[in-house]
Amino acid sequence: MNGLIFDVSRGCVDDGPGYRTVVFLKGCALDCPWCHNPEGKSFQPEIAFDPAKCLSCGACQAACPRQRAHDLRPPTHDMGLGPRDSKPPAPGYGLRTPDSVVSRRSSGVSHQWRLGCTACGKCAVACPSGARRLAGEEYTVGALVDEVTADLPFFSGTGGGVTFSGGEPMARPDFVFECAKMLRARGIHVAVETAGFWPVQLVRKLVDGVDLILFDIKHVDARAFRKATGKDVSPVLKNLETTLASDLPVELRLTLIPGFNDSAADLKAIAKFLKCMPRMPPVTLQPFHRLAVSKQAIFDCAYPYAGARPVTRKELGTARRTLAREGIKTA
Amino acid sequence: MERLNPRIARMKKRLLSAPYEICMARALHFTRAYRETEGMDPNLRNAAALKRTLERQRVFILPDERLAGNATEKFLSCPLSVERGDFLRTLELELDVLHLKQRPFAISDDDRRAFVQEVLPYWDGRTVRDEKAREWERRGLIRTAPGLKIAVDGVVDAARYARYVGRTGLKTMAGAIRRAPLTIDRLKTIHRLRFELARNNPTPAAFCFDVQGHLSLGVDKVVARGMRALIGDARKRMEQLLPAGPDVSGKRNFLEAVILSLEAAIDFAARHADLADELVKKETAGAERRRLGLIAEHLRRVPGGRPRTFHEALQAVWIALVVGQIQYGTHEVFAVGRCDQYLYPFFKRDIERGILSRAEALALLQEFYLKLSTSVEPIPEVGMETNAVLGNSQRCVTIGGLAPDGRDGTNELSHLMLEAHDVMKGAINQLSVRLHSGSPPAFARRSAEVFRRANGIAFYNDDVIVKALLSDGYSARDARDYCVVGCIETSGQSDTHGCPGGHEIVLPAVLSLALTRGRLPPPAPGQMKGHDSGDPAAWRTFEDLAAAFRDQLSHQVSVLVSATAGKDLAYRRMLPAPYVSALMDGCIRSATDITAGGAKYDFTSIDVRGLATHCDSLMAIKLFVYDRRALSLPDLIKVLLLNFDGSEALRLRLVREAPKYGNGNAEADAMAFSVVDWVNAEAEKHRNARGGRFRVCFYSYGNHVIDGLMLSATPDGRRRGEPISNGVSPSNLFVPAAGPAGPMRAVANLPPEKVSSGVSLNMRFHPSFIETERGLDTYTGLIRTYFSMGGMHLQPNVVSTEVLRDAQAHPDRHKDLVVKVSGYSAYFCDLGRSIQEDIIARAEFGA
Ligand code: SF4
Ligand code: SF4
């Protein structure tokens, strides 16, 4: 059984307790425009290209069996090879703009694939500078477990462990559960960071299979949720409720997104919903960051939130107080 | 957390805003005393010079001070050790540009005149440095007298060197000089200084500076017994000297010098008492009268007698240190040792008797910390690129850890000393915290917590270090009572003449010499032709290369050992240290000065630099030349000498594809183990001039930056002029994917008994790493895990917005900076500019 992983990040300290290794699984059914990991959206491997690092050496094109490497770059970037062969993608095609809900993912395949690239990764191997990188590598359960176990003393010395994140890790439940089983057998604490959008039947296995759930709440309002993510909020709410009905440790995360969930009304609605839950675990309030700005060029995707201003300290404080008034304590 | 006491706040402000000054008092007194005592026993000469300085140097007591004593006549200066030679030359070169330095120094016209007319002419040819050079010439380590031949060679070499290091490197090295007008005289001085280079570097890969010092001064004895008791010891020992014993007059002279020095120190303290008495007369305010009265009372009692209170004990420590600094001069690097252990009985008794409050003790400790930093060094301009000027003497304080009997020694005072550091935001450069498996968790956590406000704490692992010291021959009690000297050097407390500073091998330079048959880096005028360790074109396997490197290393180490012996003999003949010896275990008993091997434990350390750069270079050669056969070794060397010009793609491959030390790669970490093993094997072949062993340590204060300036590109992908790696930390060239565990694993893997003199692992963390309670627990757990795996040392840095800004301006210097982004950590410099801005704006959320 394989999982498609786009990053394994070591030494993280805020994805659960202790010293943690976070495994990022590729692919997510939701399509949040503010997502800071655009490479986590597609379920296919993708080639990332960072023009800032490119030496224009041409090695990628030479290595590409389909002679497509050259095309995977912004038209403005000169790799010393002249104009690219095929036409650049039509405006709006495969790309997301603020007023369009046509996402790359919902078009089925990423535009790279449409251009004829199969994400074989040969160009990334040939690239000397790291400008071209393959995001999305197939791991077997055994390979992943062995790789992360190297940090075992640090996990046990700090009460840390492994966190599965993404993308949406629960989109690959079998892989995650199998890894979790093996990791826990080695005494490693396992957490899953999820946005909750997955079949309600999975909840039992999840609760039994891991040590901690980091549950990401975006919104409780169906319209707002659908508008932003393109999906129905009800399985998310159902999953949250069942999870909280278990006795598994859960931490809630609420990311404050300007114009989406940061108004007093939004926060009140969220608070009201949370108060009806079987229990109230700690809520971590995080401000939105324009983290994907640099990734738009790298993944050749638009980032509608590039222009959004960051959440200020004051706004964060206001939100914290609004929630507190509703009886929700935040960290 | 307690607020900073206003008195301390004023004193801190005074320290941070005071001008840096040159004080010629000690230099003049030493010059005159040495002139008058020519032909006498060197111990007695030194004691006479110290006595003269202590009797005549102006003393003063500043407002707010409760601990009196200053090593110079200026508030912020240092006692110039002209007799050693190094600072004599620096000052000679920079005398006219002192005000142009990055951090300017003021010098009065009188002092300038005295220096030029009296000090300089007397010492020319008479310094330890001159004697060292003569000794090196006798040993054939450097070429003799700058004759015509060497002058011609000098020009040729200079041209070759300029080509080798490149324009930017030269400019940086020229430092302040480039801002000052170049007159014929100055050109001459600069030219002479180029000849001086060979007197620090017998080869381009080995340094042997004019320093000894670097030891734990026996202030604990002054506290426990008082100097008069030590004088009594010396007298008794003198009576026991057999009239017909070996070197009886030398021993007698030494003991006499000990007595003279200690008496001078006691009188020096009394001069402060007299001054305080006088000031009291003019004073009407009650509080001021009490303050001055107390100073007078204390300094009549200590350091001669045993202190009665905590306050008095601190005063005794401070005045004993001041005298030590005056005796040894600039850059003495005297560690203060385990204050929390030897001061604890006083603290405990005063608290119990109700004559000392916690707040008073805290303020005294803070004043003490400030005093420890009150020293500046006119280091040469090129050194400014890397070094601190303020507090450069590194008077290291050690707290926590095992007591000599093997139990945990952490006490209330250890906690208080941490707190003092915290409230002061780290006024001293180095507070060394010792931890062992049985350390109280609260103490470990509290020391980690201090990083929320103050950097500058380093952690030491008793469990490993004590074992390493046992293998060096320490007794169990002495090993457990170790303290930290200078940067990171582990040493017995006031019983060890360990000479950890100033004998250095730069591994990447050794490799460069091995790769170029000893030709590059080009020798400076006066240096000998390099050692030819074979033709790289002929090496068929990586093992051949490794053998050639070991041959080159062996040569470099034996040159360094011989050079060190030359220096040590020069010290013994010209500059013994009777005052320091008086406070050192073993010297009075053996009636022998430390420079002649009188200390209870005697070693010399070889400090090795650039471990990671070197290991990564070897790994890169192994992969590209011998495994993949992507290019031949001579071709690679050509590319390196061209500084990768036109070969950027190859450079990036070397950086990205070759395994790296400290990044979770077992093969690269094992390579580091082998390199440490090789170095240690060479060191073990030799004994120092006093019969002591050579120990090995890995640290680089800031010199890895200067090494980098003087070194061409290296096979790990480092470009010409870029710093080499520091201490045992991984190289800054790559973004470590293994997280903090990578370097920790690599360092814990090094054999401690082969680096018993110490290693330095520097790691940087963003404050957000520890801003939450959970983060703090993780951080503490991380350190303890690293220690349980066998790590010796950790120097964490938790950085602020200013540093983040600096990281934006100079990303190459901050490649290892970890920041928490959102839900994951990232390397700051790997993020785009706008995200960096975002994070800077956000960092305040943590506050
Ligand atoms: S991933 Fe493969 S197909 Fe796509 S551009 Fe690179 S080499 Fe060509
Ligand atoms: S191989 Fe890499 S560096 Fe070279 S042109 Fe392609 S992307 Fe740029």
JSON list of N, CA, C and O and ligand atoms in Angstrom, two decimals, chain A residues 49 53-61 77 79 123 126-132, ligand 2:
[
{"chain": "A", "resi": 49, "resn": "PHE", "atom": "N", "xyz": [8.47, 24.29, -10.06]},
{"chain": "A", "resi": 49, "resn": "PHE", "atom": "CA", "xyz": [9.56, 24.98, -10.74]},
{"chain": "A", "resi": 49, "resn": "PHE", "atom": "C", "xyz": [9.75, 26.36, -10.14]},
{"chain": "A", "resi": 49, "resn": "PHE", "atom": "O", "xyz": [8.83, 27.17, -10.11]},
{"chain": "A", "resi": 53, "resn": "LYS", "atom": "N", "xyz": [15.59, 30.03, -8.79]},
{"chain": "A", "resi": 53, "resn": "LYS", "atom": "CA", "xyz": [16.76, 29.17, -8.62]},
{"chain": "A", "resi": 53, "resn": "LYS", "atom": "C", "xyz": [17.32, 28.69, -9.95]},
{"chain": "A", "resi": 53, "resn": "LYS", "atom": "O", "xyz": [18.38, 28.10, -9.98]},
{"chain": "A", "resi": 54, "resn": "CYS", "atom": "N", "xyz": [16.58, 28.91, -11.03]},
{"chain": "A", "resi": 54, "resn": "CYS", "atom": "CA", "xyz": [16.95, 28.29, -12.31]},
{"chain": "A", "resi": 54, "resn": "CYS", "atom": "C", "xyz": [18.20, 28.92, -12.90]},
{"chain": "A", "resi": 54, "resn": "CYS", "atom": "O", "xyz": [18.36, 30.13, -12.92]},
{"chain": "A", "resi": 55, "resn": "LEU", "atom": "N", "xyz": [19.11, 28.08, -13.38]},
{"chain": "A", "resi": 55, "resn": "LEU", "atom": "CA", "xyz": [20.36, 28.54, -13.99]},
{"chain": "A", "resi": 55, "resn": "LEU", "atom": "C", "xyz": [20.24, 28.64, -15.50]},
{"chain": "A", "resi": 55, "resn": "LEU", "atom": "O", "xyz": [21.21, 28.95, -16.17]},
{"chain": "A", "resi": 56, "resn": "SER", "atom": "N", "xyz": [19.09, 28.29, -16.05]},
{"chain": "A", "resi": 56, "resn": "SER", "atom": "CA", "xyz": [18.89, 28.26, -17.50]},
{"chain": "A", "resi": 56, "resn": "SER", "atom": "C", "xyz": [19.92, 27.35, -18.17]},
{"chain": "A", "resi": 56, "resn": "SER", "atom": "O", "xyz": [20.50, 27.69, -19.19]},
{"chain": "A", "resi": 57, "resn": "CYS", "atom": "N", "xyz": [20.14, 26.21, -17.58]},
{"chain": "A", "resi": 57, "resn": "CYS", "atom": "CA", "xyz": [21.16, 25.32, -18.14]},
{"chain": "A", "resi": 57, "resn": "CYS", "atom": "C", "xyz": [20.58, 24.35, -19.16]},
{"chain": "A", "resi": 57, "resn": "CYS", "atom": "O", "xyz": [21.31, 23.74, -19.94]},
{"chain": "A", "resi": 58, "resn": "GLY", "atom": "N", "xyz": [19.28, 24.18, -19.15]},
{"chain": "A", "resi": 58, "resn": "GLY", "atom": "CA", "xyz": [18.66, 23.32, -20.14]},
{"chain": "A", "resi": 58, "resn": "GLY", "atom": "C", "xyz": [18.71, 21.83, -19.84]},
{"chain": "A", "resi": 58, "resn": "GLY", "atom": "O", "xyz": [18.21, 21.02, -20.62]},
{"chain": "A", "resi": 59, "resn": "ALA", "atom": "N", "xyz": [19.28, 21.46, -18.72]},
{"chain": "A", "resi": 59, "resn": "ALA", "atom": "CA", "xyz": [19.41, 20.03, -18.41]},
{"chain": "A", "resi": 59, "resn": "ALA", "atom": "C", "xyz": [18.07, 19.34, -18.28]},
{"chain": "A", "resi": 59, "resn": "ALA", "atom": "O", "xyz": [17.91, 18.18, -18.63]},
{"chain": "A", "resi": 60, "resn": "CYS", "atom": "N", "xyz": [17.08, 20.07, -17.80]},
{"chain": "A", "resi": 60, "resn": "CYS", "atom": "CA", "xyz": [15.76, 19.47, -17.61]},
{"chain": "A", "resi": 60, "resn": "CYS", "atom": "C", "xyz": [15.12, 19.08, -18.94]},
{"chain": "A", "resi": 60, "resn": "CYS", "atom": "O", "xyz": [14.62, 17.98, -19.11]},
{"chain": "A", "resi": 61, "resn": "GLN", "atom": "N", "xyz": [15.24, 19.98, -19.88]},
{"chain": "A", "resi": 61, "resn": "GLN", "atom": "CA", "xyz": [14.64, 19.71, -21.18]},
{"chain": "A", "resi": 61, "resn": "GLN", "atom": "C", "xyz": [15.34, 18.52, -21.83]},
{"chain": "A", "resi": 61, "resn": "GLN", "atom": "O", "xyz": [14.69, 17.65, -22.41]},
{"chain": "A", "resi": 77, "resn": "HIS", "atom": "N", "xyz": [9.92, 33.56, -18.13]},
{"chain": "A", "resi": 77, "resn": "HIS", "atom": "CA", "xyz": [11.22, 33.09, -17.69]},
{"chain": "A", "resi": 77, "resn": "HIS", "atom": "C", "xyz": [11.99, 32.50, -18.86]},
{"chain": "A", "resi": 77, "resn": "HIS", "atom": "O", "xyz": [11.58, 31.53, -19.47]},
{"chain": "A", "resi": 79, "resn": "MET", "atom": "N", "xyz": [14.82, 30.35, -20.26]},
{"chain": "A", "resi": 79, "resn": "MET", "atom": "CA", "xyz": [15.78, 29.33, -19.87]},
{"chain": "A", "resi": 79, "resn": "MET", "atom": "C", "xyz": [16.93, 29.24, -20.87]},
{"chain": "A", "resi": 79, "resn": "MET", "atom": "O", "xyz": [17.68, 28.29, -20.89]},
{"chain": "A", "resi": 123, "resn": "CYS", "atom": "N", "xyz": [13.23, 15.29, -15.03]},
{"chain": "A", "resi": 123, "resn": "CYS", "atom": "CA", "xyz": [13.81, 16.63, -15.11]},
{"chain": "A", "resi": 123, "resn": "CYS", "atom": "C", "xyz": [14.32, 17.08, -13.74]},
{"chain": "A", "resi": 123, "resn": "CYS", "atom": "O", "xyz": [15.36, 17.72, -13.63]},
{"chain": "A", "resi": 126, "resn": "ALA", "atom": "N", "xyz": [17.59, 15.61, -13.12]},
{"chain": "A", "resi": 126, "resn": "ALA", "atom": "CA", "xyz": [18.63, 16.22, -13.94]},
{"chain": "A", "resi": 126, "resn": "ALA", "atom": "C", "xyz": [18.97, 17.63, -13.50]},
{"chain": "A", "resi": 126, "resn": "ALA", "atom": "O", "xyz": [20.07, 18.12, -13.73]},
{"chain": "A", "resi": 127, "resn": "CYS", "atom": "N", "xyz": [18.04, 18.27, -12.84]},
{"chain": "A", "resi": 127, "resn": "CYS", "atom": "CA", "xyz": [18.23, 19.69, -12.51]},
{"chain": "A", "resi": 127, "resn": "CYS", "atom": "C", "xyz": [19.30, 19.85, -11.42]},
{"chain": "A", "resi": 127, "resn": "CYS", "atom": "O", "xyz": [19.17, 19.28, -10.35]},
{"chain": "A", "resi": 128, "resn": "PRO", "atom": "N", "xyz": [20.36, 20.62, -11.69]},
{"chain": "A", "resi": 128, "resn": "PRO", "atom": "CA", "xyz": [21.42, 20.75, -10.68]},
{"chain": "A", "resi": 128, "resn": "PRO", "atom": "C", "xyz": [21.06, 21.68, -9.53]},
{"chain": "A", "resi": 128, "resn": "PRO", "atom": "O", "xyz": [21.60, 21.56, -8.44]},
{"chain": "A", "resi": 129, "resn": "SER", "atom": "N", "xyz": [20.14, 22.58, -9.77]},
{"chain": "A", "resi": 129, "resn": "SER", "atom": "CA", "xyz": [19.97, 23.68, -8.82]},
{"chain": "A", "resi": 129, "resn": "SER", "atom": "C", "xyz": [18.83, 23.45, -7.85]},
{"chain": "A", "resi": 129, "resn": "SER", "atom": "O", "xyz": [18.70, 24.17, -6.87]},
{"chain": "A", "resi": 130, "resn": "GLY", "atom": "N", "xyz": [17.98, 22.48, -8.12]},
{"chain": "A", "resi": 130, "resn": "GLY", "atom": "CA", "xyz": [16.81, 22.32, -7.28]},
{"chain": "A", "resi": 130, "resn": "GLY", "atom": "C", "xyz": [15.68, 23.23, -7.71]},
{"chain": "A", "resi": 130, "resn": "GLY", "atom": "O", "xyz": [14.65, 23.33, -7.03]},
{"chain": "A", "resi": 131, "resn": "ALA", "atom": "N", "xyz": [15.84, 23.91, -8.84]},
{"chain": "A", "resi": 131, "resn": "ALA", "atom": "CA", "xyz": [14.76, 24.76, -9.34]},
{"chain": "A", "resi": 131, "resn": "ALA", "atom": "C", "xyz": [13.56, 23.89, -9.71]},
{"chain": "A", "resi": 131, "resn": "ALA", "atom": "O", "xyz": [12.42, 24.30, -9.59]},
{"chain": "A", "resi": 132, "resn": "ARG", "atom": "N", "xyz": [13.85, 22.70, -10.17]},
{"chain": "A", "resi": 132, "resn": "ARG", "atom": "CA", "xyz": [12.79, 21.79, -10.57]},
{"chain": "A", "resi": 132, "resn": "ARG", "atom": "C", "xyz": [12.74, 20.67, -9.54]},
{"chain": "A", "resi": 132, "resn": "ARG", "atom": "O", "xyz": [13.75, 20.04, -9.24]},
{"chain": "C", "resi": 2, "resn": "SF4", "atom": "S1", "xyz": [17.69, 21.94, -15.24]},
{"chain": "C", "resi": 2, "resn": "SF4", "atom": "FE1", "xyz": [17.06, 23.22, -13.52]},
{"chain": "C", "resi": 2, "resn": "SF4", "atom": "S2", "xyz": [18.47, 24.90, -13.59]},
{"chain": "C", "resi": 2, "resn": "SF4", "atom": "FE2", "xyz": [18.65, 23.92, -15.54]},
{"chain": "C", "resi": 2, "resn": "SF4", "atom": "S3", "xyz": [17.18, 25.01, -16.86]},
{"chain": "C", "resi": 2, "resn": "SF4", "atom": "FE3", "xyz": [16.12, 23.29, -16.00]},
{"chain": "C", "resi": 2, "resn": "SF4", "atom": "S4", "xyz": [15.13, 24.09, -14.19]},
{"chain": "C", "resi": 2, "resn": "SF4", "atom": "FE4", "xyz": [16.70, 25.55, -14.75]}
]
